[in-house]
């Protein structure tokens, strides 16, 4: 893995070796470059989506994250972090998706990871769409409509998940149902 000022430049070992052989003698400020050989950093770099893919998802207004085969969050855009109450996307990266944002039901009971519909596309290869609740950083619940689809990553199949906040819609639906009940009780 080759980085400059923290930005990933290359992750393929052969590309890094070729670049070093070609450029090492001519680059001013070579100290700005970091070459990582730790297994953890190499795993993290290989699990990230391609630069173009990540760049597109970062610019999407809708909250989006990518979960790897093991269920770890490998990418999240700023919209996802903000909607879930996290100050920065780095607060989500590398964490287990289900245990971080989907571990309890609205009644407060535990929601087992093996029942998590958001993670299903990793194993089934099928898309999934539903309404559910996500857990914000502060423990409050966020009513959402989500879409989860399989995505091939370098280390296996993961899932790309997007969601929309449906709290206002649900509140409006409850208010309309209450109004209809009152009107029905009054005989109108």
mmCIF file of C-alpha atoms in Angstrom:
data_model
loop_
_atom_site.group_PDB
_atom_site.id
_atom_site.type_symbol
_atom_site.label_atom_id
_atom_site.label_comp_id
_atom_site.label_asym_id
_atom_site.label_seq_id
_atom_site.Cartn_x
_atom_site.Cartn_y
_atom_site.Cartn_z
ATOM 1 C CA UNK A 1 0.000 0.000 0.000
ATOM 2 C CA UNK A 2 1.419 3.398 -0.965
ATOM 3 C CA UNK A 3 0.011 6.561 0.586
ATOM 4 C CA UNK A 4 0.904 10.237 0.389
ATOM 5 C CA UNK A 5 -0.477 12.559 3.048
ATOM 6 C CA UNK A 6 -2.844 9.777 4.060
ATOM 7 C CA UNK A 7 -4.379 9.386 0.592
ATOM 8 C CA UNK A 8 -4.267 5.954 -1.003
ATOM 9 C CA UNK A 9 -2.211 6.098 -4.180
ATOM 10 C CA UNK A 10 -1.628 2.426 -4.944
ATOM 11 C CA UNK A 11 -2.591 -0.769 -3.195
ATOM 12 C CA UNK A 12 -1.149 -3.433 -5.481
ATOM 13 C CA UNK A 13 2.307 -4.576 -4.294
ATOM 14 C CA UNK A 14 3.622 -5.049 -7.842
ATOM 15 C CA UNK A 15 2.529 -1.520 -8.811
ATOM 16 C CA UNK A 16 4.209 -0.077 -5.724
ATOM 17 C CA UNK A 17 7.485 -1.927 -6.471
ATOM 18 C CA UNK A 18 7.448 -0.774 -10.107
ATOM 19 C CA UNK A 19 6.725 2.805 -9.078
ATOM 20 C CA UNK A 20 9.509 2.786 -6.494
ATOM 21 C CA UNK A 21 12.016 1.404 -8.999
ATOM 22 C CA UNK A 22 10.984 3.977 -11.590
ATOM 23 C CA UNK A 23 10.509 7.085 -9.444
ATOM 24 C CA UNK A 24 12.360 6.769 -6.147
ATOM 25 C CA UNK A 25 15.470 8.570 -7.327
ATOM 26 C CA UNK A 26 13.601 11.493 -8.891
ATOM 27 C CA UNK A 27 10.919 12.379 -6.345
ATOM 28 C CA UNK A 28 11.542 15.402 -4.187
ATOM 29 C CA UNK A 29 9.926 15.105 -0.789
ATOM 30 C CA UNK A 30 10.003 11.304 -0.805
ATOM 31 C CA UNK A 31 9.519 11.409 2.965
ATOM 32 C CA UNK A 32 5.886 12.411 2.375
ATOM 33 C CA UNK A 33 5.150 8.912 1.089
ATOM 34 C CA UNK A 34 4.274 6.037 3.391
ATOM 35 C CA UNK A 35 4.591 2.427 2.337
ATOM 36 C CA UNK A 36 2.479 0.113 4.443
ATOM 37 C CA UNK A 37 3.134 -3.552 4.678
ATOM 38 C CA UNK A 38 1.094 -4.322 7.757
ATOM 39 C CA UNK A 39 -1.501 -6.973 7.172
ATOM 40 C CA UNK A 40 -4.238 -4.792 8.672
ATOM 41 C CA UNK A 41 -3.612 -1.786 6.420
ATOM 42 C CA UNK A 42 -3.248 -3.970 3.333
ATOM 43 C CA UNK A 43 -6.555 -5.682 4.204
ATOM 44 C CA UNK A 44 -8.264 -2.339 4.707
ATOM 45 C CA UNK A 45 -6.993 -1.002 1.371
ATOM 46 C CA UNK A 46 -7.969 -4.140 -0.525
ATOM 47 C CA UNK A 47 -11.463 -4.089 0.984
ATOM 48 C CA UNK A 48 -12.199 -0.535 -0.102
ATOM 49 C CA UNK A 49 -14.244 0.065 -3.220
ATOM 50 C CA UNK A 50 -12.431 1.487 -6.223
ATOM 51 C CA UNK A 51 -11.581 5.182 -6.134
ATOM 52 C CA UNK A 52 -14.139 6.122 -8.783
ATOM 53 C CA UNK A 53 -16.872 4.114 -7.049
ATOM 54 C CA UNK A 54 -16.063 5.641 -3.651
ATOM 55 C CA UNK A 55 -15.907 9.112 -5.160
ATOM 56 C CA UNK A 56 -19.394 8.698 -6.634
ATOM 57 C CA UNK A 57 -20.875 7.406 -3.386
ATOM 58 C CA UNK A 58 -19.294 10.231 -1.381
ATOM 59 C CA UNK A 59 -21.226 12.719 -3.505
ATOM 60 C CA UNK A 60 -24.589 10.971 -3.241
ATOM 61 C CA UNK A 61 -26.960 12.848 -0.927
ATOM 62 C CA UNK A 62 -28.716 9.660 0.145
ATOM 63 C CA UNK A 63 -26.996 7.789 3.009
ATOM 64 C CA UNK A 64 -24.958 4.848 1.668
ATOM 65 C CA UNK A 65 -22.516 2.372 3.153
ATOM 66 C CA UNK A 66 -20.715 -0.759 1.970
ATOM 67 C CA UNK A 67 -20.403 -3.840 4.150
ATOM 68 C CA UNK A 68 -17.816 -6.517 3.405
ATOM 69 C CA UNK A 69 -18.244 -10.292 3.485
ATOM 70 C CA UNK A 70 -17.593 -10.328 7.245
ATOM 71 C CA UNK A 71 -20.249 -7.651 7.875
ATOM 72 C CA UNK A 72 -17.767 -4.851 8.581
ATOM 73 C CA UNK A 73 -18.462 -1.333 7.318
ATOM 74 C CA UNK A 74 -15.806 -0.635 4.667
ATOM 75 C CA UNK A 75 -17.274 2.572 3.251
ATOM 76 C CA UNK A 76 -19.802 5.132 4.437
ATOM 77 C CA UNK A 77 -20.627 8.500 2.939
ATOM 78 C CA UNK A 78 -21.024 11.677 4.974
ATOM 79 C CA UNK A 79 -24.820 11.498 4.647
ATOM 80 C CA UNK A 80 -24.866 8.088 6.345
ATOM 81 C CA UNK A 81 -22.626 9.272 9.174
ATOM 82 C CA UNK A 82 -24.726 12.403 9.741
ATOM 83 C CA UNK A 83 -28.093 10.607 9.640
ATOM 84 C CA UNK A 84 -26.836 8.079 12.177
ATOM 85 C CA UNK A 85 -25.400 10.735 14.486
ATOM 86 C CA UNK A 86 -21.710 10.160 13.829
ATOM 87 C CA UNK A 87 -19.386 13.143 13.514
ATOM 88 C CA UNK A 88 -17.246 11.608 10.778
ATOM 89 C CA UNK A 89 -17.366 8.560 8.522
ATOM 90 C CA UNK A 90 -14.194 7.263 10.195
ATOM 91 C CA UNK A 91 -16.342 6.653 13.292
ATOM 92 C CA UNK A 92 -18.152 3.906 11.332
ATOM 93 C CA UNK A 93 -15.357 2.351 9.276
ATOM 94 C CA UNK A 94 -14.243 -1.114 10.311
ATOM 95 C CA UNK A 95 -17.107 -1.571 12.756
ATOM 96 C CA UNK A 96 -19.564 -4.472 12.497
ATOM 97 C CA UNK A 97 -22.553 -3.064 10.640
ATOM 98 C CA UNK A 98 -25.300 -4.934 12.438
ATOM 99 C CA UNK A 99 -23.941 -4.491 15.962
ATOM 100 C CA UNK A 100 -23.310 -0.803 15.312
ATOM 101 C CA UNK A 101 -26.515 0.391 13.628
ATOM 102 C CA UNK A 102 -29.129 -2.370 13.559
ATOM 103 C CA UNK A 103 -28.828 -4.363 16.808
ATOM 104 C CA UNK A 104 -32.192 -3.655 18.451
ATOM 105 C CA UNK A 105 -35.849 -3.623 17.549
ATOM 106 C CA UNK A 106 -38.253 -0.729 18.245
ATOM 107 C CA UNK A 107 -39.435 -2.488 21.436
ATOM 108 C CA UNK A 108 -35.817 -2.550 22.676
ATOM 109 C CA UNK A 109 -35.279 -6.295 22.298
ATOM 110 C CA UNK A 110 -32.092 -7.566 20.702
ATOM 111 C CA UNK A 111 -32.109 -8.113 16.947
ATOM 112 C CA UNK A 112 -29.822 -11.087 16.162
ATOM 113 C CA UNK A 113 -27.312 -10.517 13.359
ATOM 114 C CA UNK A 114 -28.274 -13.796 11.671
ATOM 115 C CA UNK A 115 -31.782 -12.341 11.129
ATOM 116 C CA UNK A 116 -30.528 -9.035 9.686
ATOM 117 C CA UNK A 117 -32.150 -8.410 6.277
ATOM 118 C CA UNK A 118 -29.628 -5.691 5.386
ATOM 119 C CA UNK A 119 -26.826 -8.247 5.404
ATOM 120 C CA UNK A 120 -28.711 -10.936 3.447
ATOM 121 C CA UNK A 121 -27.419 -9.896 -0.010
ATOM 122 C CA UNK A 122 -23.904 -10.903 1.101
ATOM 123 C CA UNK A 123 -25.008 -14.519 1.335
ATOM 124 C CA UNK A 124 -28.029 -14.772 -0.978
ATOM 125 C CA UNK A 125 -26.859 -12.560 -3.831
ATOM 126 C CA UNK A 126 -30.392 -11.115 -3.923
ATOM 127 C CA UNK A 127 -31.454 -7.500 -3.426
ATOM 128 C CA UNK A 128 -33.614 -6.672 -0.435
ATOM 129 C CA UNK A 129 -35.896 -3.682 0.245
ATOM 130 C CA UNK A 130 -37.948 -2.968 3.359
ATOM 131 C CA UNK A 131 -38.869 -0.478 6.044
ATOM 132 C CA UNK A 132 -37.148 -0.879 9.378
ATOM 133 C CA UNK A 133 -35.334 1.031 12.114
ATOM 134 C CA UNK A 134 -31.646 1.875 12.459
ATOM 135 C CA UNK A 135 -29.933 2.683 15.727
ATOM 136 C CA UNK A 136 -28.288 6.090 15.933
ATOM 137 C CA UNK A 137 -25.064 6.646 17.838
ATOM 138 C CA UNK A 138 -27.032 8.017 20.824
ATOM 139 C CA UNK A 139 -29.204 4.854 20.902
ATOM 140 C CA UNK A 140 -32.335 6.477 19.459
ATOM 141 C CA UNK A 141 -34.118 4.791 16.584
ATOM 142 C CA UNK A 142 -34.455 6.160 13.067
ATOM 143 C CA UNK A 143 -37.351 4.923 10.907
ATOM 144 C CA UNK A 144 -36.003 4.140 7.444
ATOM 145 C CA UNK A 145 -36.806 2.622 4.118
ATOM 146 C CA UNK A 146 -33.682 0.764 2.960
ATOM 147 C CA UNK A 147 -32.313 -1.008 -0.079
ATOM 148 C CA UNK A 148 -29.526 -3.563 0.181
ATOM 149 C CA UNK A 149 -27.860 -5.128 -2.846
ATOM 150 C CA UNK A 150 -24.967 -7.545 -3.305
ATOM 151 C CA UNK A 151 -21.642 -6.113 -4.443
ATOM 152 C CA UNK A 152 -18.502 -7.994 -5.414
ATOM 153 C CA UNK A 153 -15.503 -6.825 -3.406
ATOM 154 C CA UNK A 154 -11.912 -8.049 -3.691
ATOM 155 C CA UNK A 155 -12.308 -10.294 -0.638
ATOM 156 C CA UNK A 156 -15.779 -11.664 -1.419
ATOM 157 C CA UNK A 157 -19.359 -10.579 -1.740
ATOM 158 C CA UNK A 158 -20.518 -7.685 0.376
ATOM 159 C CA UNK A 159 -23.570 -5.460 0.351
ATOM 160 C CA UNK A 160 -24.174 -1.850 -0.564
ATOM 161 C CA UNK A 161 -26.935 -0.353 1.578
ATOM 162 C CA UNK A 162 -28.791 2.918 1.133
ATOM 163 C CA UNK A 163 -31.651 4.330 3.129
ATOM 164 C CA UNK A 164 -34.123 7.172 3.408
ATOM 165 C CA UNK A 165 -35.501 8.627 6.624
ATOM 166 C CA UNK A 166 -39.262 7.959 6.714
ATOM 167 C CA UNK A 167 -39.914 9.435 10.176
ATOM 168 C CA UNK A 168 -41.885 12.428 8.862
ATOM 169 C CA UNK A 169 -43.960 10.276 6.547
ATOM 170 C CA UNK A 170 -44.847 7.904 9.376
ATOM 171 C CA UNK A 171 -45.743 10.840 11.634
ATOM 172 C CA UNK A 172 -48.018 12.264 8.914
ATOM 173 C CA UNK A 173 -49.643 8.862 8.400
ATOM 174 C CA UNK A 174 -50.356 8.569 12.144
ATOM 175 C CA UNK A 175 -51.848 12.091 12.245
ATOM 176 C CA UNK A 176 -54.091 11.327 9.253
ATOM 177 C CA UNK A 177 -55.220 8.037 10.825
ATOM 178 C CA UNK A 178 -56.070 9.849 14.070
ATOM 179 C CA UNK A 179 -58.005 12.523 12.148
ATOM 180 C CA UNK A 180 -59.905 9.849 10.199
ATOM 181 C CA UNK A 181 -60.743 8.032 13.434
ATOM 182 C CA UNK A 182 -62.080 11.226 15.007
ATOM 183 C CA UNK A 183 -64.141 12.074 11.891
ATOM 184 C CA UNK A 184 -65.493 8.538 11.788
ATOM 185 C CA UNK A 185 -66.453 8.712 15.480
ATOM 186 C CA UNK A 186 -68.293 11.993 14.801
ATOM 187 C CA UNK A 187 -70.136 10.340 11.935
ATOM 188 C CA UNK A 188 -68.614 12.363 9.140
#
